mmCIF file of C-alpha atoms in Angstrom:
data_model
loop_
_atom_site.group_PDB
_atom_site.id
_atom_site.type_symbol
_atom_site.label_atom_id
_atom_site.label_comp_id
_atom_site.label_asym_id
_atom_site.label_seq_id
_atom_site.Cartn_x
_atom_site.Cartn_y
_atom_site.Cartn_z
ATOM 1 C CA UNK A 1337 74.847 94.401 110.999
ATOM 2 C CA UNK A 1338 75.312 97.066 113.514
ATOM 3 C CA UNK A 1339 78.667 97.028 115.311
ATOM 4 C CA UNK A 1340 79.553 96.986 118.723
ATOM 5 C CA UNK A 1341 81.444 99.959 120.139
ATOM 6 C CA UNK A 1342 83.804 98.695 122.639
ATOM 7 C CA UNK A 1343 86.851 101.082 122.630
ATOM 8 C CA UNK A 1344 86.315 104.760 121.949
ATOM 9 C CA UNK A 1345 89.184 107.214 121.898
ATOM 10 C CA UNK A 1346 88.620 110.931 123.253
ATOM 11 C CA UNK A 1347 91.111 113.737 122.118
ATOM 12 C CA UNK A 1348 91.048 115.896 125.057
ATOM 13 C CA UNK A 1349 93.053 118.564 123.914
ATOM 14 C CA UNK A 1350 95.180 119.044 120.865
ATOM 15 C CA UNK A 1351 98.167 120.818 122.654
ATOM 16 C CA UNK A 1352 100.783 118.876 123.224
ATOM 17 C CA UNK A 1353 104.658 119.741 124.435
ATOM 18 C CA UNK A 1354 106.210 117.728 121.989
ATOM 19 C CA UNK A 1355 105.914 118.309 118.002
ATOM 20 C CA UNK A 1356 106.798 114.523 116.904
ATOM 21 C CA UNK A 1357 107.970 114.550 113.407
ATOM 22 C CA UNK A 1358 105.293 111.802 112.056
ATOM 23 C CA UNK A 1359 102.673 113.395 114.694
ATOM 24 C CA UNK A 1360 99.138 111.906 112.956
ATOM 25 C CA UNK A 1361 97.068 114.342 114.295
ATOM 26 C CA UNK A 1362 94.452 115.468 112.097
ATOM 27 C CA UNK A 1363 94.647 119.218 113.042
ATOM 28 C CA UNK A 1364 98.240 119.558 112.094
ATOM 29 C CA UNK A 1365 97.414 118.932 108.290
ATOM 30 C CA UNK A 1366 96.361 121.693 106.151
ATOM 31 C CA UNK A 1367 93.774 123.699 105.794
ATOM 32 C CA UNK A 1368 90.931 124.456 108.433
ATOM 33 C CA UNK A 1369 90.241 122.228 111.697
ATOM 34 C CA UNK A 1370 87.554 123.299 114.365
ATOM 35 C CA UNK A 1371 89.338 125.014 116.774
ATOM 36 C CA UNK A 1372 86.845 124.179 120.162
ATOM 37 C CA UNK A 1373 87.684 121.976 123.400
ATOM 38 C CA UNK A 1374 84.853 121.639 125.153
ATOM 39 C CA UNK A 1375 84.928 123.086 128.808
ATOM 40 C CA UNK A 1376 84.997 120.444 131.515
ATOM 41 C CA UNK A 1377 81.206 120.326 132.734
ATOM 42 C CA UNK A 1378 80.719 119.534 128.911
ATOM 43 C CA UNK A 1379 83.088 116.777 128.387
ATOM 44 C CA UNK A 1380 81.321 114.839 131.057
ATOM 45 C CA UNK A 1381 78.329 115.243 130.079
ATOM 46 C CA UNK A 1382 79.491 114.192 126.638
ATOM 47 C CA UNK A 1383 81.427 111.331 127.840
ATOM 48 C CA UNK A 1384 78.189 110.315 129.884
ATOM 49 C CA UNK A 1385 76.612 110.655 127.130
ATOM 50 C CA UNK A 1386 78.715 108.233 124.715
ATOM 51 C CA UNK A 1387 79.083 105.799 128.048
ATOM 52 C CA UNK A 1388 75.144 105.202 127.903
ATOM 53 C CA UNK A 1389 74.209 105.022 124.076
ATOM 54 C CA UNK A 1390 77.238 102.380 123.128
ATOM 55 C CA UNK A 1391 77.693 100.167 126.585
ATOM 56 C CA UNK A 1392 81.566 100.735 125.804
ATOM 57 C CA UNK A 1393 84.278 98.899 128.375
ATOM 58 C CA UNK A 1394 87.258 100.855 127.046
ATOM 59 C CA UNK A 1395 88.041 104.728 126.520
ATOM 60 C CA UNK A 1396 91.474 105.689 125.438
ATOM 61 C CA UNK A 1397 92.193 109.266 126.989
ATOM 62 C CA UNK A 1398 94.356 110.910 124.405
ATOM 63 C CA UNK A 1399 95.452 114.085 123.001
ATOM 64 C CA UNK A 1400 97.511 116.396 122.014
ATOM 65 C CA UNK A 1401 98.836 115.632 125.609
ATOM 66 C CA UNK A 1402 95.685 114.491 127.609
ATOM 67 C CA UNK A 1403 97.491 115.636 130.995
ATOM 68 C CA UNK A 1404 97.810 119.186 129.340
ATOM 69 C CA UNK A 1405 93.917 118.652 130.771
ATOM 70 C CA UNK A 1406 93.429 120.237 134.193
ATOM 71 C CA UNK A 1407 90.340 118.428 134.798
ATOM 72 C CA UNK A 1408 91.353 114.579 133.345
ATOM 73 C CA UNK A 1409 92.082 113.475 136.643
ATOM 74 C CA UNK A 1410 88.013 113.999 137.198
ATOM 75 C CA UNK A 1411 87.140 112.824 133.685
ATOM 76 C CA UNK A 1412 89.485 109.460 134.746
ATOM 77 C CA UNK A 1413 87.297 109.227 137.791
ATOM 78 C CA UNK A 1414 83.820 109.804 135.930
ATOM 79 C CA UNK A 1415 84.883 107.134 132.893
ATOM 80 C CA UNK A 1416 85.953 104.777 135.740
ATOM 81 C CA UNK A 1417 83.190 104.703 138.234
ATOM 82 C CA UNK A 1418 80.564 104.289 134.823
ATOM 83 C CA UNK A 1419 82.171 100.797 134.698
ATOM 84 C CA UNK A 1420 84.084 101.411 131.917
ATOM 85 C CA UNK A 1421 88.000 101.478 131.741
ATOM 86 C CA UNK A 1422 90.084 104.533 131.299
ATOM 87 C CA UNK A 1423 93.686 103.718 129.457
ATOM 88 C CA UNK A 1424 95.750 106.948 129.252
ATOM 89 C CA UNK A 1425 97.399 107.876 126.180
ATOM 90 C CA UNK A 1426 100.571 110.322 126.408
ATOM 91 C CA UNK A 1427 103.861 111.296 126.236
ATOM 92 C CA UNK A 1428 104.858 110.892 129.454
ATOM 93 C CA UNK A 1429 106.440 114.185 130.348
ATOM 94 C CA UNK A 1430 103.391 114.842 133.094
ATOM 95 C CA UNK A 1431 103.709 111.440 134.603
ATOM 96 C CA UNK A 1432 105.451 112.180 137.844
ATOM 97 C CA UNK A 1433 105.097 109.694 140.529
ATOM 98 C CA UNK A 1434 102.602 112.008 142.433
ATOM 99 C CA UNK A 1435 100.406 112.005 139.226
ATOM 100 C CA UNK A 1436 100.626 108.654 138.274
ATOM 101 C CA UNK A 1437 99.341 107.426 141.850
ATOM 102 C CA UNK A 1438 96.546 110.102 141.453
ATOM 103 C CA UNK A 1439 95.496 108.404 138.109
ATOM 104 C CA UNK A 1440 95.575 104.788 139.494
ATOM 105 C CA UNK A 1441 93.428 106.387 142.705
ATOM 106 C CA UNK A 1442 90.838 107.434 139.581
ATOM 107 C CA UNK A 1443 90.813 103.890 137.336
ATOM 108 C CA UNK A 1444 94.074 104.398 135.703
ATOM 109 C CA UNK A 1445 96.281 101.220 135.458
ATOM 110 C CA UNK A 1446 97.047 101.010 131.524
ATOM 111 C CA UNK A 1447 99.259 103.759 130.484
ATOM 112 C CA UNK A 1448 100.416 103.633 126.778
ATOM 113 C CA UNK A 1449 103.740 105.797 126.566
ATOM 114 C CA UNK A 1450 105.435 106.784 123.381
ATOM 115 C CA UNK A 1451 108.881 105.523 123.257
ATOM 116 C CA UNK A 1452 110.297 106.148 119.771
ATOM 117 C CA UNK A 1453 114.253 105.019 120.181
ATOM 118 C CA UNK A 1454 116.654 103.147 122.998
ATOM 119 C CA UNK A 1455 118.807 106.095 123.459
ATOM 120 C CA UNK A 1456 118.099 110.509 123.786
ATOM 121 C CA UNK A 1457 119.339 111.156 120.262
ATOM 122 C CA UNK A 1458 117.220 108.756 118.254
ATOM 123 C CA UNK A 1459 113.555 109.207 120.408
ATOM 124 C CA UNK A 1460 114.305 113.358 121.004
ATOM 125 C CA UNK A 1461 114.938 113.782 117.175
ATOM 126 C CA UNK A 1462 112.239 112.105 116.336
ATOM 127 C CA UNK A 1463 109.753 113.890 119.397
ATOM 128 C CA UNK A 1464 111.794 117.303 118.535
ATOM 129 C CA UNK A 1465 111.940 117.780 121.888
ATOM 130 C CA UNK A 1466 115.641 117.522 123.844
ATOM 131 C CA UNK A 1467 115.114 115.746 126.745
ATOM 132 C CA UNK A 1468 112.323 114.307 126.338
ATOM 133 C CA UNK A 1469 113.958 110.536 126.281
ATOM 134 C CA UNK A 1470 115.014 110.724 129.933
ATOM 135 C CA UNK A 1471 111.040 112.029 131.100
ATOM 136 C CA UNK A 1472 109.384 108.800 129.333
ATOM 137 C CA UNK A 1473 111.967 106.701 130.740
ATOM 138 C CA UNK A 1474 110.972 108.183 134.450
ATOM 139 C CA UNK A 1475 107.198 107.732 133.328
ATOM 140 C CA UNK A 1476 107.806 104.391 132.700
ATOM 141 C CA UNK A 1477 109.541 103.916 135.995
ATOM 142 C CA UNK A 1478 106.735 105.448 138.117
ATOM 143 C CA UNK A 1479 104.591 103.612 136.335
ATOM 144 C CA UNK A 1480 105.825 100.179 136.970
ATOM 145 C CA UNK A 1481 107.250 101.121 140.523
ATOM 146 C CA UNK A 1482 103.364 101.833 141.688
ATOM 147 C CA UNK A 1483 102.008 98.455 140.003
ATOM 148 C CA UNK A 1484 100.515 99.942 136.914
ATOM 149 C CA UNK A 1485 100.780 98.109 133.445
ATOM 150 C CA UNK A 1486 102.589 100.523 130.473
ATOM 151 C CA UNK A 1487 102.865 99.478 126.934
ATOM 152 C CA UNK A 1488 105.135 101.655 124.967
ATOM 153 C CA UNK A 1489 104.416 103.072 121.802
ATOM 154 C CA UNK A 1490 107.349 102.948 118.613
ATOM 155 C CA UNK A 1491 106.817 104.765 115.346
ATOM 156 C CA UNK A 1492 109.196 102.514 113.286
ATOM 157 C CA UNK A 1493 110.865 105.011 110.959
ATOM 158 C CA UNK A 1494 114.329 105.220 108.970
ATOM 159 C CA UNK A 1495 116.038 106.390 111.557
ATOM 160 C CA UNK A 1496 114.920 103.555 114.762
ATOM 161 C CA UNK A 1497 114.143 100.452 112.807
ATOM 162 C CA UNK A 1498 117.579 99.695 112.532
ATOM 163 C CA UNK A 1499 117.982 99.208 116.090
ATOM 164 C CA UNK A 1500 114.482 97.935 117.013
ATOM 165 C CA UNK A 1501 116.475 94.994 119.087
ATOM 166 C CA UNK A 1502 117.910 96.925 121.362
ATOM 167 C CA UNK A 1503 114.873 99.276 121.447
ATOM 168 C CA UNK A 1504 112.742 95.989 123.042
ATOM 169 C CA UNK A 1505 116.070 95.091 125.092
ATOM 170 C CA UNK A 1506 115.921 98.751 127.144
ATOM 171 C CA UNK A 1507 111.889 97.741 127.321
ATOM 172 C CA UNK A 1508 112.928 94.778 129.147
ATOM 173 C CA UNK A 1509 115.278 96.582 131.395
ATOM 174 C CA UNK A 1510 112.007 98.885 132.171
ATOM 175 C CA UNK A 1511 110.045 95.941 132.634
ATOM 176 C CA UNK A 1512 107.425 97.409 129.437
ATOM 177 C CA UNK A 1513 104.576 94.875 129.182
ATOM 178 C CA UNK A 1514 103.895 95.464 125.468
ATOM 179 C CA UNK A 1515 105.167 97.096 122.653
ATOM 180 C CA UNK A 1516 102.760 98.691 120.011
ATOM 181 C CA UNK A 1517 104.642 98.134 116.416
ATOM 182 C CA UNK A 1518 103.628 101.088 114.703
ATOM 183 C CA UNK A 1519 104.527 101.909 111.259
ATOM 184 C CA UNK A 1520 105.129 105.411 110.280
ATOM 185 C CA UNK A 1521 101.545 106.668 108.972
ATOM 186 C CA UNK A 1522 100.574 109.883 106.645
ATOM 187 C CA UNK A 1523 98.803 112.251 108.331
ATOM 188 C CA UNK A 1524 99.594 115.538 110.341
ATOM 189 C CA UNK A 1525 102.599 116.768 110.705
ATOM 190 C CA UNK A 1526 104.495 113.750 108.760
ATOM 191 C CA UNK A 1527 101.764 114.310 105.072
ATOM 192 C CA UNK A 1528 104.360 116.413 103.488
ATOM 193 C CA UNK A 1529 107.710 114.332 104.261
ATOM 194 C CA UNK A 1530 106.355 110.238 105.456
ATOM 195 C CA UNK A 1531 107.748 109.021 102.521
ATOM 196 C CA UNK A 1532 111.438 110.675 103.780
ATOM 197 C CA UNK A 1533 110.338 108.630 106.981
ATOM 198 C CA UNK A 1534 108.909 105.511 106.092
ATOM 199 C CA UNK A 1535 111.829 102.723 106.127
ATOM 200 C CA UNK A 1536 110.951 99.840 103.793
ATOM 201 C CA UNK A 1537 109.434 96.516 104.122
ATOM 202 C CA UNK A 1538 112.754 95.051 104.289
ATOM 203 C CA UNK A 1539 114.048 97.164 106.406
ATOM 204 C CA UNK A 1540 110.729 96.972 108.771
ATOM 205 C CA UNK A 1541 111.462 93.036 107.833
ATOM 206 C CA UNK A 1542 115.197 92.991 109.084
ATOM 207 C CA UNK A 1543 114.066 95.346 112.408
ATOM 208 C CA UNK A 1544 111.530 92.448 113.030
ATOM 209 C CA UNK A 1545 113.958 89.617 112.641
ATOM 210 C CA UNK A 1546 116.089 91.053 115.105
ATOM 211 C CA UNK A 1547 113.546 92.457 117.398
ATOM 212 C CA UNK A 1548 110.573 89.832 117.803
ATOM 213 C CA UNK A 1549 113.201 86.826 119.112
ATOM 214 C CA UNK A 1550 114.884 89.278 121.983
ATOM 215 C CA UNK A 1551 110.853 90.115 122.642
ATOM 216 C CA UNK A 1552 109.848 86.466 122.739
ATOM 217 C CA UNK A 1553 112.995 85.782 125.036
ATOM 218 C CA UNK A 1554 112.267 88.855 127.684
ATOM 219 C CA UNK A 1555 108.374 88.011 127.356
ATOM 220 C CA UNK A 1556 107.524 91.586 126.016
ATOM 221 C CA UNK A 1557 104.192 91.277 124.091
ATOM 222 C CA UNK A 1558 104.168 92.934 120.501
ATOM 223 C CA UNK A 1559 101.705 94.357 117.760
ATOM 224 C CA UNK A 1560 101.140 95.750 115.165
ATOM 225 C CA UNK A 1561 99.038 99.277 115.802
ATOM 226 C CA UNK A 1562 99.021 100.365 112.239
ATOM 227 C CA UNK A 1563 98.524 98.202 109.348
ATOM 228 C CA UNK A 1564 101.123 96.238 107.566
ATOM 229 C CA UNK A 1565 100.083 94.923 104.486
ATOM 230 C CA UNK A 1566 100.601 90.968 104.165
ATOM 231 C CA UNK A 1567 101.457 91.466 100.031
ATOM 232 C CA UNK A 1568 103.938 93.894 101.263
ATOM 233 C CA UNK A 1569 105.642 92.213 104.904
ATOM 234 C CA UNK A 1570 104.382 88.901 106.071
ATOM 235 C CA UNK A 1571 104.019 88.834 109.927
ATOM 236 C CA UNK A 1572 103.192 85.448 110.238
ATOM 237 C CA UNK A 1573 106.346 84.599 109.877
ATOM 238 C CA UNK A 1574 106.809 86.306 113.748
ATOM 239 C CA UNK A 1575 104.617 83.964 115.755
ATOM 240 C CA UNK A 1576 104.615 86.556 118.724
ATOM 241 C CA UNK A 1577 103.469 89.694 116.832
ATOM 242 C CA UNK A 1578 100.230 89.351 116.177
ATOM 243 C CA UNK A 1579 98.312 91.822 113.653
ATOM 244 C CA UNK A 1580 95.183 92.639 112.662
ATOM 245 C CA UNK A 1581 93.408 94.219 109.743
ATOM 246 C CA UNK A 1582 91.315 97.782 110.642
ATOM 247 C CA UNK A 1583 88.000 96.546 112.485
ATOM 248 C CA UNK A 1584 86.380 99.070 110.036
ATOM 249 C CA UNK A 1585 87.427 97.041 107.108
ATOM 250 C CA UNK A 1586 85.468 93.594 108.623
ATOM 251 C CA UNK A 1587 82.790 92.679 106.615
ATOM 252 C CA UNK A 1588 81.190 91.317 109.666
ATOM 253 C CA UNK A 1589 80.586 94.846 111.136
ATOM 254 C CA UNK A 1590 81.325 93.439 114.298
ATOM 255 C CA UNK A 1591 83.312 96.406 115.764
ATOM 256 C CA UNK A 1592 84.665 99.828 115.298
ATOM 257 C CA UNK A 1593 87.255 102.284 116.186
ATOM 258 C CA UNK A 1594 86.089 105.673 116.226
ATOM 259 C CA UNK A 1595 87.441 108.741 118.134
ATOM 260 C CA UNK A 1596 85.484 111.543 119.435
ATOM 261 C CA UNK A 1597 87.665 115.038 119.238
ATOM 262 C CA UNK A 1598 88.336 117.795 121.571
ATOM 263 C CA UNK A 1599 85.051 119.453 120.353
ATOM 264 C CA UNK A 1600 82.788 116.637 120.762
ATOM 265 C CA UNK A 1601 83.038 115.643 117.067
ATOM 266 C CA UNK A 1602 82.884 111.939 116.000
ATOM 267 C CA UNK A 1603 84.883 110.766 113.537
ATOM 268 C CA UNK A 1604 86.112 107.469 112.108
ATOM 269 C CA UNK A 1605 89.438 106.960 114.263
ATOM 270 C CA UNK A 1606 92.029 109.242 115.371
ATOM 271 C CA UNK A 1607 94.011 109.603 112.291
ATOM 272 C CA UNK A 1608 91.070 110.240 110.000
ATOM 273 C CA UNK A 1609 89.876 114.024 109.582
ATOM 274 C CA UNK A 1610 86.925 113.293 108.145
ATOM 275 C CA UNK A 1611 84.078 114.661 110.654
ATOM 276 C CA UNK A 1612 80.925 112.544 110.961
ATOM 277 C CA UNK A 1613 78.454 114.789 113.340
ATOM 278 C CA UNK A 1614 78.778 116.125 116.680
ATOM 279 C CA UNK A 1615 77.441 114.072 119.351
ATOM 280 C CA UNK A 1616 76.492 116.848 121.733
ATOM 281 C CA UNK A 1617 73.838 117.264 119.278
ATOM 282 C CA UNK A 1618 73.477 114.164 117.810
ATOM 283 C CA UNK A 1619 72.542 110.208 118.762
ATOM 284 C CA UNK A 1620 75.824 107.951 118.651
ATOM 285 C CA UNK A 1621 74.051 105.665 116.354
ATOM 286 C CA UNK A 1622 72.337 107.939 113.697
ATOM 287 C CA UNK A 1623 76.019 109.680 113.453
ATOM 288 C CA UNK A 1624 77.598 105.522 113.471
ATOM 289 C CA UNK A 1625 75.790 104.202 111.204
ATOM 290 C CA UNK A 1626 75.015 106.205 108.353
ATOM 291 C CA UNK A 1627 75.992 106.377 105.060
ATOM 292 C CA UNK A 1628 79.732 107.931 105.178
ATOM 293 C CA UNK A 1629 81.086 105.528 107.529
ATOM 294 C CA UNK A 1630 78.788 102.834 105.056
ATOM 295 C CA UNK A 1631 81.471 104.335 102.308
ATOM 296 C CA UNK A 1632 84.498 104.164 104.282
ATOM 297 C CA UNK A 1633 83.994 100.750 105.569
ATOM 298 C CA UNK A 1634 83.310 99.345 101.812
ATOM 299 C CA UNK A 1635 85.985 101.002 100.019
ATOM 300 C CA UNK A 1636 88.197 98.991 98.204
ATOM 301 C CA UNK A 1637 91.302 99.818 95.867
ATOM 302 C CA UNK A 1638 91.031 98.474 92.392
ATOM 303 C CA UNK A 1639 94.919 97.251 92.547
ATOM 304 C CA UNK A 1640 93.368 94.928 95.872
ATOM 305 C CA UNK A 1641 91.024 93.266 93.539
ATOM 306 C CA UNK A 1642 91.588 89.837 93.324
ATOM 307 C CA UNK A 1643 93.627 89.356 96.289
ATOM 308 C CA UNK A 1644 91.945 87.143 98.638
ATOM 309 C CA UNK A 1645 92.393 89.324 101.661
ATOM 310 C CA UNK A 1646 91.187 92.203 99.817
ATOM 311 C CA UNK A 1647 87.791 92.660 101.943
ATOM 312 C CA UNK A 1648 89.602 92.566 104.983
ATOM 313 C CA UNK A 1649 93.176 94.256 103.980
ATOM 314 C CA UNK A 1650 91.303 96.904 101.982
ATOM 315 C CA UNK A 1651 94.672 98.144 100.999
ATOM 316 C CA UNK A 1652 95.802 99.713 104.366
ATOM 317 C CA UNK A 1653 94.332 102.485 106.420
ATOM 318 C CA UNK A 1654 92.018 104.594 104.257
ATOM 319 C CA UNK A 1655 92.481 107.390 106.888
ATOM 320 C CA UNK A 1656 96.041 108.017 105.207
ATOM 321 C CA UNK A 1657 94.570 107.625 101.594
ATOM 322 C CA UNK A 1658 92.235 110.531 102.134
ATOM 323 C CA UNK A 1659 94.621 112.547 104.218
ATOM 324 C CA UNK A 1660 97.622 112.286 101.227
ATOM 325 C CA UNK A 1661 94.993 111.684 97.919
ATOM 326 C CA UNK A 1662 91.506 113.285 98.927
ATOM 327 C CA UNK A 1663 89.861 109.269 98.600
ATOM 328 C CA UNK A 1664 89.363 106.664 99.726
ATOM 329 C CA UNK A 1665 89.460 104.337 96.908
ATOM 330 C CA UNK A 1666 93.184 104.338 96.925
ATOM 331 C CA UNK A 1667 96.038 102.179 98.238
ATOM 332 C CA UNK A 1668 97.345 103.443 102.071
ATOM 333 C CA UNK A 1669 100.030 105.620 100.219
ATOM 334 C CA UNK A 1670 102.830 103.068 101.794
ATOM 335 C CA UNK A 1671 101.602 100.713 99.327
ATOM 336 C CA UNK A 1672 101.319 102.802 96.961
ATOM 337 C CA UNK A 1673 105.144 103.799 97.507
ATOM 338 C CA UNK A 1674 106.268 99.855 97.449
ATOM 339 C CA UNK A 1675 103.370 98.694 94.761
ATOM 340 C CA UNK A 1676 105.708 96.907 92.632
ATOM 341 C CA UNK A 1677 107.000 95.104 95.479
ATOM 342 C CA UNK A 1678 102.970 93.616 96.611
ATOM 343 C CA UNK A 1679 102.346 90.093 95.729
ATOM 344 C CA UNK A 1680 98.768 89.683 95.781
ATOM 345 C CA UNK A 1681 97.820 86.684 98.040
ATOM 346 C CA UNK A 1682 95.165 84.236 95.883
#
């Protein structure tokens, strides 16, 4: 079954002022990454490109730092006026008020900020940049003050689940539509030291049992961005965050993820390094469809075996078991790290 291609992420650039400590990027791992960003006239012409051969209604504008971009004001304008919605991706350190009511003047009204702590020492530590708490704070603030919607982004580590309640209680002071859950991943930056990062499932547990009820009570929506493993933490038991396995893991092929990188390159989603074609050069479909994405999509662990959600768990993110093992047949290397705490679901 061919899948539909609603949201599409484009890397425009791979700086970035910040140098997060779990930063996913593919092109901070080792060993060889192309180097190219494609020069404005080309991204358009790319982006029209992608626009016409998948019909999709959503394109995440991301980075590196996407307002490192001098032209993403203009690509914010071309996405939008091809009837397709531009959500901005970023750090916030660029989001002044003046810029912020330039983006909404091009399509912009979903910003998704990362937020990684509820006070300086916790989110600069982890962003390894000082100061950088108080400039997504003010992002957040312009955002809201001009109308726009802003969904903040936390990395749960070690060092912020502990204090994930008052993390969502300074989102309700900020007046933060959503928070996106997101569990420290391997990849970039963070595939030498994750494990040092990645706090437990019962410490992700006791974050959650603190944190979803004050969300529920200030009406600040919640999900899970990167997968959590039902064998491993069960998030039913948190009525208001919902979660949902990879798309790429449905065996209904009804959608996908993919990201298209600062050179034009497609590739599965933004935390997988593994290059499909470019599509400068090449139809969206023949690069979409063929038979590596066929392998990612089927690949299943042999420890999943037997559990019923196996198809659709797959083990976790198979981006982060090729980044940290070189295949794809593995566990996500978090469940790997707490196997002998899974309990297979039959």
């Amino acid at each position: 079954m061919a899948r539909t291609h609603r949201y599409l992420l484009y890397e425009l650039t791979k700086s970035c002022q910040n140098d997060c400590a779990f930063c996913y990027n593919v092109w901070k791992e080792p060993g060889e990454y192309p180097p190219e960003e494609l020069e404005p006239r080309e991204s358009l012409a790319l982006l029209e490109k992608v626009i016409t051969e998948t019909g999709c209604k959503f394109i995440g504008l991301t980075g590196g730092e996407p307002m490192l971009r001098d032209d993403v004001f203009d690509i914010a304008s071309f996405v939008s006026r091809r009837g397709v919605l531009p959500v901005l991706i970023t750090n916030g350190m660029l989001l002044s008020r003046e810029n912020v009511a330039a983006l909404m003047k091009c399509g912009v009204n979903h910003f998704e900020i990362s937020l990684h702590g509820h006070e300086p020492r916790v989110h600069d530590a982890l962003a390894r940049r000082e100061g950088s708490f108080e400039e997504v704070v003010e992002a957040v603030l312009n955002v809201k003050g001009l109308g726009g919607q802003v969904n903040t982004v936390f990395v749960a580590t070690k060092s912020n689940i502990g204090a994930f309640k008052e993390y969502v209680e300074l989102n309700a002071l900020l007046k933060v539509d959503w928070i996106l859950f997101n569990r420290v991943a391997c990849g970039g930056n963070g595939i030498g030291r994750w494990a040092e990062l990645a706090p437990s499932p019962a410490e992700i547990m006791t974050g959650l049992d603190a944190g979803a009820p004050a969300a529920e009570k200030y009406r600040i929506g919640i999900s899970a961005g990167v997968q959590v493993q039902p064998c491993l933490i069960d998030l039913s038991r948190y009525k208001n965050v919902p979660s949902a396995f990879c798309p790429l893991n449905a065996p209904s092929g009804e959608s996908s993820y993919f990201a298209i990188d600062p050179a034009g390159n497609l590739r599965m989603c933004n935390r997988s390094r593994i290059i499909l074609g470019n599509l400068l050069r090449e139809p969206f479909a023949a690069i979409a469809e063929g038979p590596v994405v066929e392998s990612f999509c089927g690949a299943v662990p042999e420890f999943c075996r037997g559990c019923r959600l196996a198809r659709e768990c797959a083990g976790g993110c198979k981006a982060d078991a090729f980044a940290c093992y070189g295949d794809l047949e593995r566990p996500d290397p978090y469940l790997e790290l707490w196997k002998a705490e899974a309990r297979k679901i039959t």
